[in-house]
Every structure is written in structure tokens, then in C-alpha cells.
Coordinates of C-alpha atoms in Angstrom, one line a residue:
M27 CA -23.9 -18.2 29.5
D28 CA -22.0 -14.9 29.4
M29 CA -24.3 -12.6 27.2
S30 CA -21.7 -9.8 26.9
R31 CA -20.6 -11.0 23.4
G32 CA -22.5 -10.8 20.1
T33 CA -24.9 -8.4 18.3
P34 CA -28.4 -7.8 19.7
D35 CA -30.3 -9.3 16.8
L36 CA -28.2 -12.5 16.6
L37 CA -28.3 -13.0 20.4
Q38 CA -32.1 -12.7 20.4
H39 CA -32.4 -15.1 17.6
F40 CA -30.0 -17.5 19.2
T41 CA -31.8 -17.5 22.6
L42 CA -35.2 -17.8 20.9
W43 CA -33.8 -20.8 19.0
F44 CA -33.0 -22.5 22.3
V45 CA -36.4 -21.6 23.9
Q46 CA -38.4 -23.0 21.0
A47 CA -36.4 -26.2 21.4
N48 CA -37.3 -26.4 25.1
V49 CA -33.7 -26.0 26.2
L50 CA -33.1 -24.6 29.6
C51 CA -31.1 -21.4 29.6
H52 CA -29.4 -19.3 32.2
S53 CA -27.4 -16.1 32.2
V54 CA -24.6 -15.4 34.6
T55 CA -23.0 -11.9 34.4
L56 CA -20.8 -9.5 36.3
S57 CA -22.8 -6.5 35.4
N58 CA -25.6 -5.0 37.6
H59 CA -26.8 -2.8 34.7
R60 CA -28.6 -5.8 33.3
N61 CA -32.0 -4.4 32.5
K62 CA -31.0 -1.6 30.1
G63 CA -28.4 -3.7 28.4
M64 CA -30.5 -6.8 28.0
T65 CA -33.5 -4.7 27.0
H66 CA -31.4 -3.2 24.2
M67 CA -30.1 -6.6 23.1
M68 CA -33.1 -8.9 23.6
G69 CA -36.2 -6.7 23.9
P70 CA -38.3 -5.7 27.0
D71 CA -39.4 -9.3 27.6
W72 CA -35.8 -10.6 27.9
K73 CA -36.3 -12.3 31.2
D74 CA -38.9 -14.6 29.7
L75 CA -36.2 -16.1 27.5
F76 CA -34.1 -17.4 30.5
D77 CA -35.0 -19.9 33.2
V78 CA -32.4 -18.3 35.6
V79 CA -30.9 -14.8 35.6
I80 CA -27.9 -14.0 37.9
V81 CA -26.2 -10.6 38.1
Q82 CA -23.1 -9.5 39.9
A83 CA -22.0 -13.1 40.1
D84 CA -18.5 -12.1 41.0
K85 CA -16.8 -14.6 38.6
P86 CA -14.6 -16.5 38.9
T87 CA -15.2 -16.9 42.7
F88 CA -18.9 -17.7 41.8
F89 CA -17.5 -21.1 40.6
T90 CA -15.2 -21.8 43.6
D91 CA -16.6 -20.0 46.7
G92 CA -19.6 -21.6 48.3
A93 CA -20.2 -18.9 51.0
K94 CA -22.2 -16.2 49.1
P95 CA -25.9 -16.9 49.0
F96 CA -28.4 -15.9 46.3
R97 CA -30.4 -12.7 46.9
R98 CA -33.5 -11.9 44.8
M99 CA -33.9 -8.4 43.4
D100 CA -37.1 -6.5 42.9
E101 CA -38.1 -4.5 39.9
R102 CA -36.3 -1.4 41.3
G103 CA -33.1 -3.3 41.8
N104 CA -33.4 -3.5 45.6
L105 CA -32.2 -6.7 47.3
L106 CA -34.7 -8.8 49.1
W107 CA -33.1 -10.5 52.1
E108 CA -35.3 -13.5 52.6
K109 CA -33.7 -16.9 52.0
T110 CA -33.7 -18.1 48.4
D111 CA -34.8 -21.7 48.4
R112 CA -35.5 -21.9 44.6
L113 CA -34.6 -20.0 41.5
E114 CA -37.7 -18.8 39.6
K115 CA -38.1 -17.9 36.0
G116 CA -38.7 -14.2 35.4
Q117 CA -36.8 -13.2 38.6
V118 CA -33.3 -11.7 38.9
Y119 CA -30.8 -12.9 41.5
Q120 CA -27.6 -11.4 42.7
Q121 CA -24.3 -13.1 43.5
G122 CA -24.8 -16.7 44.9
N123 CA -22.4 -19.5 44.1
L124 CA -22.2 -22.5 41.8
Y125 CA -22.6 -25.1 44.5
E126 CA -26.0 -23.7 45.6
F127 CA -26.9 -23.2 42.0
L128 CA -26.4 -26.9 41.3
Q129 CA -28.5 -27.9 44.3
L130 CA -31.4 -25.6 43.4
T131 CA -31.5 -26.4 39.7
G132 CA -30.1 -29.9 39.4
W133 CA -28.2 -28.9 36.3
V134 CA -25.2 -31.2 36.7
G135 CA -22.7 -33.1 34.5
S136 CA -22.2 -33.2 30.8
G137 CA -25.8 -32.3 30.0
V138 CA -25.0 -28.6 30.7
L139 CA -23.2 -26.5 28.0
Y140 CA -21.8 -23.2 29.3
F141 CA -20.5 -20.4 27.1
G142 CA -17.9 -17.9 28.3
D143 CA -15.2 -15.6 26.8
H144 CA -12.4 -16.4 29.3
I145 CA -11.0 -19.9 29.4
Y146 CA -9.8 -19.6 33.0
S147 CA -12.3 -17.4 34.9
D148 CA -15.3 -18.8 32.9
L149 CA -14.5 -22.3 31.8
A150 CA -11.7 -24.0 33.8
D151 CA -13.5 -24.9 37.0
L152 CA -16.7 -25.8 35.3
T153 CA -15.2 -28.5 33.1
L154 CA -12.5 -29.7 35.5
R155 CA -14.5 -29.8 38.7
H156 CA -18.1 -30.2 37.6
G157 CA -17.9 -31.9 34.2
W158 CA -19.9 -29.3 32.4
R159 CA -19.5 -29.0 28.6
T160 CA -18.0 -25.6 27.7
G161 CA -18.0 -23.3 24.7
A162 CA -15.3 -20.6 24.4
I163 CA -16.2 -17.3 22.7
I164 CA -13.1 -15.9 20.9
P165 CA -13.8 -12.8 18.8
E166 CA -10.3 -12.8 17.3
L167 CA -11.1 -16.1 15.6
E168 CA -13.1 -14.2 12.9
S169 CA -10.0 -12.4 11.5
E170 CA -7.9 -15.6 11.7
I171 CA -10.5 -17.6 9.7
S172 CA -10.6 -14.8 7.1
I173 CA -6.9 -15.0 6.6
I174 CA -6.9 -18.9 6.5
N175 CA -9.6 -18.8 3.8
G176 CA -7.6 -16.3 1.8
P177 CA -5.7 -17.4 -1.4
Q178 CA -2.3 -16.1 -0.2
Y179 CA -2.4 -18.2 3.0
S180 CA -3.7 -21.3 1.1
Y181 CA -1.0 -21.1 -1.6
T182 CA 1.8 -20.4 0.9
L183 CA 0.9 -23.2 3.3
T184 CA 0.4 -25.7 0.5
W185 CA 3.8 -25.0 -1.0
L186 CA 5.4 -24.9 2.5
Q187 CA 4.0 -28.4 3.3
S188 CA 5.0 -29.8 -0.1
L189 CA 8.5 -28.3 0.1
T190 CA 9.0 -29.8 3.5
G191 CA 8.1 -33.2 2.2
I192 CA 10.5 -32.8 -0.7
L193 CA 13.3 -31.8 1.6
E194 CA 12.7 -34.8 3.8
R195 CA 12.9 -37.2 0.9
M196 CA 15.7 -35.5 -1.1
Q197 CA 18.3 -34.8 1.6
M198 CA 19.8 -38.2 1.2
Y199 CA 21.6 -37.0 -2.0
R200 CA 25.0 -35.8 -0.9
S201 CA 26.6 -34.5 -4.1
A202 CA 27.8 -30.8 -4.1
E203 CA 25.2 -29.9 -6.7
A204 CA 22.4 -31.6 -4.7
Q205 CA 23.5 -29.9 -1.5
E206 CA 23.4 -26.5 -3.1
V207 CA 19.8 -27.1 -4.3
L208 CA 18.8 -28.3 -0.8
L209 CA 20.3 -25.2 0.8
E210 CA 18.2 -23.1 -1.5
W211 CA 15.1 -25.0 -0.6
V212 CA 15.8 -24.7 3.1
K213 CA 16.2 -21.0 2.7
E214 CA 12.9 -20.8 0.8
R215 CA 11.2 -22.9 3.5
Q216 CA 12.3 -20.5 6.2
E217 CA 10.9 -17.6 4.1
L218 CA 7.6 -19.4 3.7
R219 CA 7.4 -20.1 7.4
A220 CA 7.9 -16.4 8.2
Q221 CA 5.3 -15.4 5.5
T222 CA 2.6 -17.7 7.0
K223 CA 3.2 -16.3 10.5
N224 CA 3.3 -12.7 9.4
L225 CA 0.0 -12.9 7.6
F226 CA -1.6 -13.0 11.1
N227 CA 0.6 -10.6 13.0
P228 CA 4.1 -9.4 12.2
Y229 CA 5.1 -9.5 15.8
F230 CA 3.7 -12.8 17.3
G231 CA 1.8 -14.5 14.5
S232 CA -1.4 -16.4 15.0
L233 CA -3.2 -16.5 18.3
F234 CA -3.5 -20.3 17.8
R235 CA -0.2 -21.4 16.2
S236 CA 3.5 -20.5 16.4
Y237 CA 4.9 -21.8 13.1
H238 CA 3.9 -25.5 13.1
N239 CA 3.3 -25.7 16.9
P240 CA 0.1 -24.8 18.7
T241 CA 0.5 -21.9 21.1
Y242 CA 0.1 -22.3 24.8
F243 CA -3.3 -20.6 24.5
S244 CA -4.4 -23.1 21.9
R245 CA -3.3 -26.0 24.0
R246 CA -5.2 -24.7 27.0
L247 CA -8.2 -24.0 24.9
S248 CA -8.3 -27.5 23.6
R249 CA -8.1 -28.8 27.2
L250 CA -10.8 -26.5 28.7
A251 CA -13.3 -26.0 25.9
D252 CA -15.3 -28.5 24.0
V253 CA -16.1 -26.1 21.2
Y254 CA -15.0 -22.5 20.4
M255 CA -16.4 -19.9 18.1
T256 CA -16.5 -16.1 17.5
S257 CA -20.0 -15.8 18.9
V258 CA -22.8 -18.0 20.2
A259 CA -24.7 -16.9 17.1
C260 CA -22.4 -19.2 15.0
L261 CA -24.5 -22.1 16.2
L262 CA -27.5 -20.8 14.2
N263 CA -25.8 -22.3 11.2
Y264 CA -26.4 -25.8 12.7
D265 CA -29.4 -27.9 13.6
L266 CA -30.0 -28.2 17.3
G267 CA -29.3 -31.9 17.1
Y268 CA -26.0 -31.5 15.3
T269 CA -23.0 -33.4 16.8
F270 CA -19.5 -31.8 16.7
F271 CA -17.1 -34.7 16.5
P272 CA -13.4 -34.2 17.5
R273 CA -10.9 -34.1 14.8
R274 CA -8.1 -36.7 14.7
T275 CA -4.6 -35.1 14.7
P276 CA -1.8 -37.4 13.6
M277 CA 0.9 -38.0 16.1
Q278 CA 4.6 -37.7 15.1
H279 CA 4.9 -41.5 14.7
E280 CA 1.7 -41.8 12.7
A281 CA 1.6 -41.5 8.9
P282 CA -0.5 -38.5 8.0
L283 CA -3.0 -39.8 5.5
W284 CA -4.1 -37.5 2.8
I285 CA -7.8 -38.0 3.7
D286 CA -7.1 -36.5 7.1
Q287 CA -5.8 -33.4 5.4
L288 CA -8.9 -33.3 3.2
C289 CA -11.1 -33.4 6.3
S290 CA -9.2 -30.4 7.8
G291 CA -10.2 -28.1 4.9
C292 CA -7.4 -28.6 2.3
T293 CA -10.0 -29.2 -0.5
K294 CA -9.9 -25.5 -1.1
T295 CA -6.2 -25.2 -1.6
P296 CA -4.8 -24.4 -5.0
F297 CA -3.0 -27.1 -7.1
L298 CA -4.5 -29.9 -5.0
D299 CA -4.5 -32.3 -7.9
D300 CA -0.8 -31.6 -8.6
M301 CA 0.1 -32.0 -4.9
S302 CA -1.9 -35.2 -4.2
N303 CA 0.9 -37.5 -5.5
I304 CA 3.5 -36.0 -3.2
R305 CA 3.8 -38.5 -0.3

């Protein structure tokens, strides 16, 4: 778990939540200034909240290089050079590597959930090579969700989807009058597409979507992360036994059922009753 993201109170609450549920926790960080920072975020007894603490892990080589051994540090931050044959709770270890970590802890497979804020240096090797579950921390998600939940985005997207459906069904009419109306609708649709994109960022739009297509970042995120959120503290809104099921996304050849759209959050969109008959 990379503890560099999140506010102190929420991180402490989150970690205590795991500890009270007897969930094994470990912290892997690049920083060597762990004591002052963790004391500020978690309190003076922060080491009691983790089963394993590793500093200066040198990620991402920590996950790929098996040459660097673990070295235990004393209270003054000095390295002790005896061989590390076990990782003890309450101690702080420097560097090391994932392969030795797996041997010493036995934490293998899909029973491990690791949180990180970089999908390549933190998550890629863990999920592709070792089968760990992964959670991505994406602070930018907070502003995107705020925009998505806003009335302007909801209205614009609802009308954009509806107008697209109307165009698909009405373009068969070939009269001059019908074609004139269709051209106006096409122009309006282009304007709506630009509006939905510019709501996020006038230069490149959403971090997760380019018009109707997911971005490259979004596709890699879906491949390398089982869940993603703005902070690990978001999990405090759920019971520890809660299961996050994957959402079904219709393929191009599949009919998008309205119930699928309801599951994705369209129950909050305006004029839903009026739009429900547009198929």
C-alpha cells in the first residue's frame, strides 16, 4: 500500500478499520522520511497498525529485481547488516524485493489487494506476474465525478444520446426537407459532443473518455486495476465484506438494454421518463 495519498484522519481511520477486521496490512514507500510523515498522518504508534513496513523500496524495481535484500533499520534509522530471515511487526525494513517478500510472508495470489497511485510502476507487475488484486488511487477522479453528477453534464449527455438515436432511425428519409432537418441535427450533435468534452477540460477533455471512446489511460486502467478511487478512504463507505462486481458494457453488436443504462447511473438524468420510450 502506498500511503502517500489521502488526508491524515481518513488514512488513520482506514487503517484502523483494517486492523480491527484482522486484515494483514503492509506499507511500501520510496521515502526514507517515514517516521515524521507517518507520525503526522497516523500518530506516534503508526508502526503498530502495519504487519510489515518497507521504506526506500526503489519501486518499480522492487517488483522486478530479486537482487536487493531486506535490511532492518534501528530506531535511529541506521541499517543493521545481519541477514533478514523474517519480517517482524513493529520493525522498519529498507529496500528488499518482491520475490523475497513473497517467500517471507506467504502473501501470494488474489488474496492480496495492493493500492498504488501509478498504474505502471505500482500495479502492472503485481497483477500481471503475481496475480495480486490491485486498487488504483486517482485524485483527478474527484473533479470528474463532480462534473458527471452536475446538471449540465446530465442534461447534455442525455440529449446527446437521444439525438444520436433519433438520427440513426430517421436518416432513411431522403426528401430534401428531411435531409435539411437531419443536417441541423448532425450539427447540433457535434456541438453537444464538444460541450460534453469541454466540461472536463477545453484542451483534451476527460481523463477517462475521448468523446464516446475510452482513452488509452482508461483502457490500461481497466486492464491493470481491479478497482480505482480517489483515495483509499473511499472504502470507508462500504462494509468490509462488500463485493464490487464488474459492470457489463454492451458490445457494438449487442442491443443496449435500458436497464443496463439504469445500472450505470442514468436514474439521476433529467427527463428520464420522457426519454425511456426512445429505443
